[in-house]
PDB file of C-alpha atoms in Angstrom:
ATOM      1  CA  MET A  28     -13.701 -22.758  -9.992  1.00 82.00           C
ATOM      2  CA  PHE A  29     -16.603 -22.792 -12.539  1.00 82.00           C
ATOM      3  CA  ILE A  30     -18.872 -21.546  -9.593  1.00 89.00           C
ATOM      4  CA  VAL A  31     -16.567 -18.918  -8.623  1.00 86.00           C
ATOM      5  CA  GLU A  32     -15.965 -17.677 -12.120  1.00 82.00           C
ATOM      6  CA  THR A  33     -19.898 -17.747 -12.645  1.00 87.00           C
ATOM      7  CA  VAL A  34     -20.389 -15.446  -9.547  1.00 90.00           C
ATOM      8  CA  CYS A  35     -17.613 -13.114 -10.693  1.00 84.00           C
ATOM      9  CA  VAL A  36     -18.797 -12.842 -14.291  1.00 86.00           C
ATOM     10  CA  ALA A  37     -22.295 -12.176 -13.037  1.00 90.00           C
ATOM     11  CA  TRP A  38     -21.178  -9.374 -10.807  1.00 89.00           C
ATOM     12  CA  PHE A  39     -18.999  -7.886 -13.517  1.00 86.00           C
ATOM     13  CA  SER A  40     -21.788  -8.161 -16.103  1.00 89.00           C
ATOM     14  CA  LEU A  41     -24.387  -6.399 -13.791  1.00 92.00           C
ATOM     15  CA  GLU A  42     -21.867  -3.590 -13.050  1.00 89.00           C
ATOM     16  CA  PHE A  43     -21.108  -3.238 -16.769  1.00 89.00           C
ATOM     17  CA  LEU A  44     -24.855  -3.056 -17.599  1.00 91.00           C
ATOM     18  CA  LEU A  45     -25.485  -0.475 -14.867  1.00 92.00           C
ATOM     19  CA  ARG A  46     -22.722   1.683 -16.004  1.00 89.00           C
ATOM     20  CA  PHE A  47     -23.951   1.449 -19.632  1.00 90.00           C
ATOM     21  CA  MET A  48     -27.447   2.496 -18.587  1.00 91.00           C
ATOM     22  CA  GLN A  49     -26.120   5.447 -16.537  1.00 89.00           C
ATOM     23  CA  ALA A  50     -23.826   6.710 -19.286  1.00 87.00           C
ATOM     24  CA  ARG A  51     -24.810   9.896 -20.989  1.00 87.00           C
ATOM     25  CA  SER A  52     -23.395   8.949 -24.304  1.00 88.00           C
ATOM     26  CA  LYS A  53     -23.802   5.214 -25.152  1.00 86.00           C
ATOM     27  CA  LEU A  54     -21.293   5.475 -28.075  1.00 88.00           C
ATOM     28  CA  GLU A  55     -18.552   7.243 -26.012  1.00 88.00           C
ATOM     29  CA  PHE A  56     -19.020   4.548 -23.380  1.00 88.00           C
ATOM     30  CA  LEU A  57     -18.483   1.708 -25.880  1.00 87.00           C
ATOM     31  CA  ARG A  58     -15.380   3.425 -27.256  1.00 87.00           C
ATOM     32  CA  GLY A  59     -13.757   3.749 -23.862  1.00 82.00           C
ATOM     33  CA  PRO A  60     -10.585   1.541 -23.572  1.00 77.00           C
ATOM     34  CA  LEU A  61     -11.365   0.260 -20.107  1.00 77.00           C
ATOM     35  CA  ASN A  62     -14.920  -0.519 -21.176  1.00 84.00           C
ATOM     36  CA  ILE A  63     -13.526  -2.493 -24.184  1.00 84.00           C
ATOM     37  CA  ILE A  64     -11.310  -4.397 -21.885  1.00 79.00           C
ATOM     38  CA  ASP A  65     -14.203  -5.301 -19.679  1.00 81.00           C
ATOM     39  CA  ALA A  66     -16.319  -6.430 -22.492  1.00 84.00           C
ATOM     40  CA  MET A  67     -13.475  -8.628 -23.880  1.00 80.00           C
ATOM     41  CA  ALA A  68     -12.976 -10.076 -20.423  1.00 80.00           C
ATOM     42  CA  ILE A  69     -16.676 -11.003 -19.932  1.00 83.00           C
ATOM     43  CA  LEU A  70     -17.647 -12.263 -23.386  1.00 82.00           C
ATOM     44  CA  PRO A  71     -15.418 -15.428 -23.442  1.00 78.00           C
ATOM     45  CA  TYR A  72     -17.530 -16.858 -20.523  1.00 82.00           C
ATOM     46  CA  TYR A  73     -20.799 -16.523 -22.431  1.00 84.00           C
ATOM     47  CA  VAL A  74     -19.112 -17.743 -25.707  1.00 78.00           C
ATOM     48  CA  SER A  75     -17.708 -20.862 -23.871  1.00 76.00           C
ATOM     49  CA  LEU A  76     -21.205 -21.593 -22.472  1.00 80.00           C
ATOM     50  CA  VAL A  77     -22.700 -21.557 -26.081  1.00 77.00           C
ATOM     51  CA  VAL A  78     -19.913 -23.453 -27.765  1.00 69.00           C
ATOM     52  CA  ASP A  79     -19.668 -26.099 -24.948  1.00 60.00           C
ATOM     53  CA  GLU A  80     -23.195 -27.179 -25.826  1.00 48.00           C
ATOM     54  CA  SER A  81     -22.157 -28.129 -29.186  1.00 49.00           C
ATOM     55  CA  PRO A  82     -21.342 -31.920 -29.852  1.00 48.00           C
ATOM     56  CA  THR A  83     -17.742 -32.546 -28.852  1.00 47.00           C
ATOM     57  CA  ASN A  84     -17.603 -36.395 -29.575  1.00 49.00           C
ATOM     58  CA  GLU A  85     -16.121 -37.293 -32.762  1.00 46.00           C
ATOM     59  CA  HIS A  86     -19.014 -39.669 -33.703  1.00 49.00           C
ATOM     60  CA  GLU A  87     -21.501 -36.889 -33.227  1.00 48.00           C
ATOM     61  CA  ARG A  88     -19.539 -34.510 -35.503  1.00 48.00           C
ATOM     62  CA  PRO A  89     -20.447 -34.196 -39.122  1.00 49.00           C
ATOM     63  CA  SER A  90     -17.785 -35.349 -41.475  1.00 48.00           C
ATOM     64  CA  GLY A  91     -17.310 -32.093 -43.227  1.00 47.00           C
ATOM     65  CA  GLY A  92     -17.441 -29.776 -40.244  1.00 50.00           C
ATOM     66  CA  LYS A  93     -14.556 -31.522 -38.136  1.00 56.00           C
ATOM     67  CA  GLY A  94     -12.105 -28.855 -39.480  1.00 64.00           C
ATOM     68  CA  TYR A  95     -14.495 -26.068 -38.604  1.00 67.00           C
ATOM     69  CA  LEU A  96     -14.996 -27.294 -35.084  1.00 64.00           C
ATOM     70  CA  ASP A  97     -11.341 -27.651 -34.545  1.00 70.00           C
ATOM     71  CA  LYS A  98     -10.825 -23.957 -35.522  1.00 72.00           C
ATOM     72  CA  LEU A  99     -13.714 -23.117 -33.317  1.00 69.00           C
ATOM     73  CA  GLY A 100     -12.182 -24.940 -30.432  1.00 68.00           C
ATOM     74  CA  LEU A 101      -8.929 -23.007 -31.085  1.00 74.00           C
ATOM     75  CA  VAL A 102     -10.751 -19.585 -30.949  1.00 73.00           C
ATOM     76  CA  LEU A 103     -12.594 -20.635 -27.781  1.00 70.00           C
ATOM     77  CA  ARG A 104      -9.282 -21.549 -26.173  1.00 73.00           C
ATOM     78  CA  ILE A 105      -7.835 -18.146 -27.196  1.00 75.00           C
ATOM     79  CA  LEU A 106     -10.984 -16.444 -25.672  1.00 70.00           C
ATOM     80  CA  ARG A 107     -10.582 -18.226 -22.527  1.00 70.00           C
ATOM     81  CA  ALA A 108      -6.998 -17.001 -22.378  1.00 72.00           C
ATOM     82  CA  LEU A 109      -8.429 -13.512 -22.485  1.00 70.00           C
ATOM     83  CA  ARG A 110      -9.868 -13.787 -19.071  1.00 69.00           C
ATOM     84  CA  ILE A 111      -6.579 -12.733 -17.887  1.00 72.00           C
ATOM     85  CA  LEU A 112      -7.812  -9.177 -18.765  1.00 69.00           C
ATOM     86  CA  TYR A 113      -9.761  -9.308 -15.468  1.00 70.00           C
ATOM     87  CA  VAL A 114      -6.496  -7.894 -13.992  1.00 71.00           C
ATOM     88  CA  MET A 115      -6.769  -4.748 -16.061  1.00 70.00           C
ATOM     89  CA  ARG A 116      -9.924  -3.964 -14.218  1.00 69.00           C
ATOM     90  CA  LEU A 117      -7.697  -2.935 -11.486  1.00 70.00           C
ATOM     91  CA  ALA A 118      -6.890   0.184 -13.490  1.00 70.00           C
ATOM     92  CA  ARG A 119     -10.124   1.709 -12.321  1.00 70.00           C
ATOM     93  CA  HIS A 120      -8.912   1.658  -8.775  1.00 73.00           C
ATOM     94  CA  SER A 121      -4.996   1.954  -9.190  1.00 78.00           C
ATOM     95  CA  LEU A 122      -3.349   5.399  -9.721  1.00 80.00           C
ATOM     96  CA  GLY A 123      -0.248   3.726 -10.971  1.00 81.00           C
ATOM     97  CA  LEU A 124      -1.899   1.705 -13.719  1.00 80.00           C
ATOM     98  CA  GLN A 125      -3.917   4.847 -14.685  1.00 82.00           C
ATOM     99  CA  THR A 126      -0.661   6.718 -15.012  1.00 86.00           C
ATOM    100  CA  LEU A 127       0.893   3.942 -16.961  1.00 85.00           C
ATOM    101  CA  GLY A 128      -1.981   4.008 -19.411  1.00 82.00           C
ATOM    102  CA  MET A 129      -1.951   7.784 -19.751  1.00 86.00           C
ATOM    103  CA  THR A 130       1.768   7.698 -20.454  1.00 89.00           C
ATOM    104  CA  VAL A 131       1.563   5.222 -23.090  1.00 88.00           C
ATOM    105  CA  ARG A 132      -1.170   7.036 -24.770  1.00 87.00           C
ATOM    106  CA  ARG A 133       0.607  10.451 -24.638  1.00 89.00           C
ATOM    107  CA  SER A 134       4.045   8.934 -25.676  1.00 89.00           C
ATOM    108  CA  THR A 135       3.059   7.321 -28.872  1.00 89.00           C
ATOM    109  CA  ARG A 136       5.456   9.424 -30.804  1.00 90.00           C
ATOM    110  CA  GLU A 137       8.445   8.580 -28.590  1.00 89.00           C
ATOM    111  CA  PHE A 138       7.520   4.865 -28.807  1.00 90.00           C
ATOM    112  CA  GLY A 139       7.421   5.137 -32.555  1.00 90.00           C
ATOM    113  CA  LEU A 140      10.915   6.680 -32.549  1.00 89.00           C
ATOM    114  CA  LEU A 141      12.038   3.984 -30.407  1.00 90.00           C
ATOM    115  CA  LEU A 142      10.822   1.359 -32.716  1.00 91.00           C
ATOM    116  CA  LEU A 143      12.182   3.039 -35.795  1.00 92.00           C
ATOM    117  CA  PHE A 144      15.677   3.421 -34.146  1.00 91.00           C
ATOM    118  CA  LEU A 145      15.566  -0.178 -33.162  1.00 91.00           C
ATOM    119  CA  CYS A 146      14.413  -1.397 -36.507  1.00 92.00           C
ATOM    120  CA  VAL A 147      17.216   0.527 -38.431  1.00 92.00           C
ATOM    121  CA  ALA A 148      19.883  -0.923 -36.062  1.00 92.00           C
ATOM    122  CA  VAL A 149      18.586  -4.467 -36.369  1.00 92.00           C
ATOM    123  CA  THR A 150      18.705  -4.075 -40.147  1.00 92.00           C
ATOM    124  CA  LEU A 151      22.253  -2.802 -40.047  1.00 92.00           C
ATOM    125  CA  PHE A 152      23.854  -5.367 -37.498  1.00 92.00           C
ATOM    126  CA  SER A 153      22.158  -8.422 -38.720  1.00 91.00           C
ATOM    127  CA  PRO A 154      23.840  -8.686 -42.158  1.00 90.00           C
ATOM    128  CA  LEU A 155      27.252  -7.703 -40.537  1.00 91.00           C
ATOM    129  CA  VAL A 156      27.087 -10.562 -37.925  1.00 89.00           C
ATOM    130  CA  HIS A 157      25.823 -13.089 -40.422  1.00 88.00           C
ATOM    131  CA  LEU A 158      28.810 -12.034 -42.676  1.00 87.00           C
ATOM    132  CA  ALA A 159      31.331 -12.357 -39.926  1.00 86.00           C
ATOM    133  CA  GLU A 160      30.185 -15.819 -38.596  1.00 84.00           C
ATOM    134  CA  SER A 161      28.820 -17.617 -41.633  1.00 79.00           C
ATOM    135  CA  GLU A 162      30.954 -16.271 -44.402  1.00 73.00           C
ATOM    136  CA  LEU A 163      34.358 -15.767 -42.710  1.00 72.00           C
ATOM    137  CA  THR A 164      34.336 -18.588 -40.079  1.00 71.00           C
ATOM    138  CA  GLY A 165      31.711 -21.077 -41.442  1.00 66.00           C
ATOM    139  CA  VAL A 166      29.792 -21.401 -38.102  1.00 66.00           C
ATOM    140  CA  GLN A 167      26.188 -22.373 -38.734  1.00 72.00           C
ATOM    141  CA  ASP A 168      24.593 -20.540 -35.779  1.00 76.00           C
ATOM    142  CA  PHE A 169      23.725 -17.607 -37.938  1.00 82.00           C
ATOM    143  CA  SER A 170      22.423 -19.518 -40.846  1.00 81.00           C
ATOM    144  CA  SER A 171      20.658 -16.524 -42.624  1.00 84.00           C
ATOM    145  CA  ILE A 172      20.045 -12.734 -42.271  1.00 86.00           C
ATOM    146  CA  PRO A 173      16.480 -13.076 -41.086  1.00 87.00           C
ATOM    147  CA  ALA A 174      17.719 -15.737 -38.476  1.00 86.00           C
ATOM    148  CA  SER A 175      20.155 -13.111 -37.343  1.00 89.00           C
ATOM    149  CA  TYR A 176      17.471 -10.547 -36.635  1.00 91.00           C
ATOM    150  CA  TRP A 177      16.622 -12.379 -33.443  1.00 90.00           C
ATOM    151  CA  TRP A 178      20.003 -12.177 -32.257  1.00 90.00           C
ATOM    152  CA  ALA A 179      20.279  -8.518 -33.040  1.00 91.00           C
ATOM    153  CA  ILE A 180      16.999  -7.799 -31.109  1.00 91.00           C
ATOM    154  CA  ILE A 181      17.900  -9.594 -28.031  1.00 91.00           C
ATOM    155  CA  SER A 182      21.382  -8.203 -28.048  1.00 89.00           C
ATOM    156  CA  MET A 183      20.280  -4.476 -28.723  1.00 90.00           C
ATOM    157  CA  THR A 184      17.729  -4.742 -25.926  1.00 88.00           C
ATOM    158  CA  THR A 185      20.392  -6.192 -23.514  1.00 84.00           C
ATOM    159  CA  VAL A 186      18.450  -9.409 -22.861  1.00 86.00           C
ATOM    160  CA  GLY A 187      20.947 -11.922 -24.373  1.00 81.00           C
ATOM    161  CA  TYR A 188      19.401 -15.396 -24.195  1.00 85.00           C
ATOM    162  CA  GLY A 189      22.618 -17.129 -25.307  1.00 81.00           C
ATOM    163  CA  ASP A 190      21.065 -19.318 -27.980  1.00 81.00           C
ATOM    164  CA  MET A 191      22.996 -17.584 -30.688  1.00 85.00           C
ATOM    165  CA  VAL A 192      26.516 -16.486 -29.754  1.00 86.00           C
ATOM    166  CA  PRO A 193      29.159 -14.949 -32.068  1.00 87.00           C
ATOM    167  CA  ARG A 194      32.368 -16.906 -31.622  1.00 85.00           C
ATOM    168  CA  SER A 195      34.799 -15.248 -34.016  1.00 85.00           C
ATOM    169  CA  ILE A 196      36.664 -11.922 -33.235  1.00 88.00           C
ATOM    170  CA  PRO A 197      34.978 -10.029 -36.154  1.00 87.00           C
ATOM    171  CA  GLY A 198      31.492 -11.434 -34.776  1.00 87.00           C
ATOM    172  CA  GLN A 199      32.262 -10.327 -31.359  1.00 89.00           C
ATOM    173  CA  VAL A 200      33.261  -6.829 -32.403  1.00 91.00           C
ATOM    174  CA  VAL A 201      29.874  -6.449 -34.345  1.00 91.00           C
ATOM    175  CA  ALA A 202      28.159  -7.896 -31.091  1.00 90.00           C
ATOM    176  CA  LEU A 203      29.926  -5.158 -28.992  1.00 92.00           C
ATOM    177  CA  SER A 204      28.834  -2.523 -31.359  1.00 91.00           C
ATOM    178  CA  SER A 205      25.212  -3.607 -31.409  1.00 91.00           C
ATOM    179  CA  ILE A 206      25.144  -3.745 -27.626  1.00 91.00           C
ATOM    180  CA  LEU A 207      26.406  -0.265 -27.119  1.00 92.00           C
ATOM    181  CA  SER A 208      24.204   1.045 -29.991  1.00 91.00           C
ATOM    182  CA  GLY A 209      21.134  -0.598 -28.210  1.00 90.00           C
ATOM    183  CA  ILE A 210      21.916   1.026 -24.906  1.00 91.00           C
ATOM    184  CA  LEU A 211      22.084   4.527 -26.554  1.00 89.00           C
ATOM    185  CA  ILE A 212      18.927   3.973 -28.712  1.00 88.00           C
ATOM    186  CA  MET A 213      16.954   2.741 -25.623  1.00 86.00           C
ATOM    187  CA  ALA A 214      18.107   5.694 -23.499  1.00 86.00           C
ATOM    188  CA  PHE A 215      17.336   8.567 -25.925  1.00 85.00           C
ATOM    189  CA  PRO A 216      13.398   8.209 -25.909  1.00 86.00           C
ATOM    190  CA  ALA A 217      13.308   6.823 -22.333  1.00 86.00           C
ATOM    191  CA  THR A 218      14.159  10.328 -20.816  1.00 86.00           C
ATOM    192  CA  SER A 219      11.198  11.901 -22.600  1.00 87.00           C
ATOM    193  CA  ILE A 220       8.989   9.048 -21.502  1.00 89.00           C
ATOM    194  CA  PHE A 221       9.978   9.330 -17.979  1.00 89.00           C
ATOM    195  CA  HIS A 222       9.118  12.944 -17.905  1.00 89.00           C
ATOM    196  CA  MET A 223       5.764  12.175 -19.388  1.00 90.00           C
ATOM    197  CA  PHE A 224       5.210   9.558 -16.794  1.00 89.00           C
ATOM    198  CA  SER A 225       6.109  11.995 -13.943  1.00 89.00           C
ATOM    199  CA  ARG A 226       3.710  14.672 -15.442  1.00 90.00           C
ATOM    200  CA  SER A 227       0.848  12.344 -15.833  1.00 89.00           C
ATOM    201  CA  TYR A 228       1.267  11.092 -12.309  1.00 88.00           C
ATOM    202  CA  GLN A 229       1.109  14.502 -10.911  1.00 90.00           C
ATOM    203  CA  GLU A 230      -2.008  15.484 -12.995  1.00 89.00           C
ATOM    204  CA  LEU A 231      -3.842  12.331 -11.906  1.00 87.00           C
ATOM    205  CA  LYS A 232      -2.870  12.898  -8.276  1.00 87.00           C
ATOM    206  CA  GLN A 233      -4.158  16.405  -8.354  1.00 89.00           C
ATOM    207  CA  GLU A 234      -7.432  15.200 -10.113  1.00 87.00           C
ATOM    208  CA  HIS A 235      -7.844  12.541  -7.386  1.00 83.00           C
ATOM    209  CA  ASN A 236      -7.285  15.083  -4.682  1.00 87.00           C
ATOM    210  CA  ARG A 237      -9.742  17.444  -6.143  1.00 89.00           C
ATOM    211  CA  ILE A 238     -12.507  14.897  -6.544  1.00 87.00           C
ATOM    212  CA  PHE A 239     -11.780  13.742  -2.921  1.00 85.00           C
ATOM    213  CA  LYS A 240     -12.223  17.387  -1.634  1.00 89.00           C
ATOM    214  CA  GLU A 241     -15.515  17.710  -3.570  1.00 88.00           C
ATOM    215  CA  GLU A 242     -16.895  14.555  -2.265  1.00 87.00           C
ATOM    216  CA  CYS A 243     -15.944  15.560   1.312  1.00 89.00           C
ATOM    217  CA  ALA A 244     -17.692  18.942   0.682  1.00 88.00           C
ATOM    218  CA  ALA A 245     -20.746  17.291  -0.755  1.00 87.00           C
ATOM    219  CA  ALA A 246     -20.901  15.029   2.278  1.00 86.00           C
ATOM    220  CA  ALA A 247     -20.543  17.745   4.745  1.00 86.00           C
ATOM    221  CA  ALA A 248     -23.307  19.767   3.114  1.00 86.00           C
ATOM    222  CA  ALA A 249     -25.570  16.615   3.163  1.00 83.00           C
ATOM    223  CA  THR A 250     -24.871  16.206   6.748  1.00 83.00           C
ATOM    224  CA  ALA A 251     -25.762  19.826   7.479  1.00 80.00           C
ATOM    225  CA  GLY A 252     -29.012  19.601   5.691  1.00 73.00           C
ATOM    226  CA  TYR A 253     -29.918  16.432   7.631  1.00 67.00           C
ATOM    227  CA  ASP A 254     -29.239  18.185  10.835  1.00 64.00           C
ATOM    228  CA  ASP A 255     -31.546  21.070   9.802  1.00 63.00           C
ATOM    229  CA  GLU A 256     -34.314  18.543   9.058  1.00 62.00           C
ATOM    230  CA  GLN A 257     -33.854  16.928  12.497  1.00 63.00           C
ATOM    231  CA  ASP A 258     -34.348  20.350  14.205  1.00 57.00           C
ATOM    232  CA  GLY A 259     -37.831  20.603  12.660  1.00 55.00           C
ATOM    233  CA  GLY A 260     -37.182  23.463  10.544  1.00 51.00           C
ATOM    234  CA  TRP A 261     -36.809  26.058  13.400  1.00 51.00           C
ATOM    235  CA  VAL A 262     -34.321  28.800  12.939  1.00 50.00           C
ATOM    236  CA  ALA A 263     -32.587  30.165  16.040  1.00 51.00           C
ATOM    237  CA  PHE A 264     -32.880  33.935  16.412  1.00 50.00           C
ATOM    238  CA  PRO A 265     -31.118  36.093  18.881  1.00 55.00           C
ATOM    239  CA  PRO A 266     -33.329  37.033  22.107  1.00 54.00           C
ATOM    240  CA  PRO A 267     -35.044  40.462  21.818  1.00 53.00           C
ATOM    241  CA  ARG A 268     -33.469  43.410  23.511  1.00 55.00           C
ATOM    242  CA  LEU A 269     -35.696  46.092  25.320  1.00 49.00           C
ATOM    243  CA  VAL A 270     -34.872  49.635  24.195  1.00 49.00           C
ATOM    244  CA  LEU A 271     -36.552  52.618  26.023  1.00 50.00           C
ATOM    245  CA  THR A 272     -37.137  55.525  23.944  1.00 51.00           C
ATOM    246  CA  PRO A 273     -38.726  58.790  25.309  1.00 51.00           C
ATOM    247  CA  ASP A 274     -41.951  59.830  23.786  1.00 50.00           C
ATOM    248  CA  THR A 275     -41.580  63.263  22.889  1.00 50.00           C
ATOM    249  CA  GLU A 276     -45.038  63.598  21.528  1.00 49.00           C
ATOM    250  CA  THR A 277     -46.965  62.673  24.750  1.00 49.00           C
ATOM    251  CA  PRO A 278     -47.024  65.568  27.376  1.00 51.00           C
ATOM    252  CA  GLY A 279     -45.389  64.763  30.618  1.00 51.00           C
ATOM    253  CA  SER A 280     -43.378  61.731  29.475  1.00 48.00           C
ATOM    254  CA  LEU A 281     -40.052  63.659  29.700  1.00 46.00           C
ATOM    255  CA  GLU A 282     -41.062  65.210  33.073  1.00 48.00           C
ATOM    256  CA  ASP A 283     -41.890  61.477  34.389  1.00 48.00           C
ATOM    257  CA  LEU A 284     -38.587  60.351  33.328  1.00 44.00           C
ATOM    258  CA  SER A 285     -36.747  63.162  35.042  1.00 47.00           C
ATOM    259  CA  LEU A 286     -38.819  62.696  38.251  1.00 44.00           C
ATOM    260  CA  LEU A 287     -37.866  59.049  38.142  1.00 45.00           C
ATOM    261  CA  GLY A 288     -34.387  59.971  37.960  1.00 47.00           C
ATOM    262  CA  LYS A 289     -34.661  62.411  40.809  1.00 47.00           C
ATOM    263  CA  GLY A 290     -36.569  59.846  42.760  1.00 46.00           C
ATOM    264  CA  GLY A 291     -33.559  57.570  42.528  1.00 45.00           C
ATOM    265  CA  GLU A 292     -31.287  60.362  43.860  1.00 44.00           C
ATOM    266  CA  THR A 293     -33.677  61.394  46.795  1.00 44.00           C
ATOM    267  CA  SER A 294     -34.095  57.811  47.686  1.00 44.00           C
ATOM    268  CA  GLY A 295     -30.470  57.558  48.128  1.00 46.00           C
ATOM    269  CA  ASN A 296     -30.232  60.665  50.192  1.00 47.00           C
ATOM    270  CA  ASN A 297     -33.276  59.991  52.490  1.00 47.00           C
ATOM    271  CA  GLN A 298     -32.022  57.051  54.235  1.00 49.00           C
ATOM    272  CA  HIS A 299     -33.407  56.506  57.731  1.00 47.00           C
ATOM    273  CA  PRO A 300     -31.996  53.956  60.017  1.00 50.00           C
ATOM    274  CA  LEU A 301     -34.289  51.417  61.451  1.00 48.00           C
ATOM    275  CA  PRO A 302     -34.108  49.747  64.807  1.00 50.00           C
ATOM    276  CA  ALA A 303     -32.617  46.273  65.021  1.00 49.00           C
ATOM    277  CA  GLY A 304     -35.938  44.902  66.436  1.00 49.00           C
ATOM    278  CA  ALA A 305     -37.574  45.653  63.185  1.00 47.00           C
ATOM    279  CA  PHE A 306     -35.798  42.834  61.436  1.00 45.00           C
TER     280      PHE A 306
END
């Protein structure tokens, strides 16, 4: 696995460096979201190579730096977990992932409204279910209002893990209200996000079709230029046509043409049969 990862990281690093060298604006290249993901996916490998060379045995560690090395090891494990970002590289070749990213970028206001509605509803229903369960019935599942936030979130998002369940009638009424409110809150911004997703998909599809047509036209032009070079640079011209124009300036030219015409007519009239033995 280490060899496979080494080969893959070497290939990704070479590709990243070539794209960086060919970029017109280096700053804009480094600011690109996909480029940032590529860098975050590649760097943990090199960091792990550097850190693994440090002493790992407890006897080799300095007494004062043990805590520092433990924290460094935790950071290293987190960086190794970031290798899952290799999957995000598929966004360069997947129209669906590109559409998803564009939709999230364009729908930040709708996602903000969704989070705002959810926070307001959670703040409203958490004290109610805590009051209905702990204060009225004495059930200890909802020990505090902050602990009830978790129940409100999983109920309003219609997940329902079942780790915290209201058992009294007032608590179940609050739960029913929170579930219905969560369905409505999730549905309001979802319509706008869906339309944005459909619009982004159509735009990216048209852009890909346009780029494909341009590449096909460029390939056809290059093929035509190559065929012209193979022909040796010769250009095909139409064959010349012989056009007879009478010369009016030279005396006797018109008369010669008229005589030729009359000669054709007289030759047709003066036909003398020949005997068969002549042939």
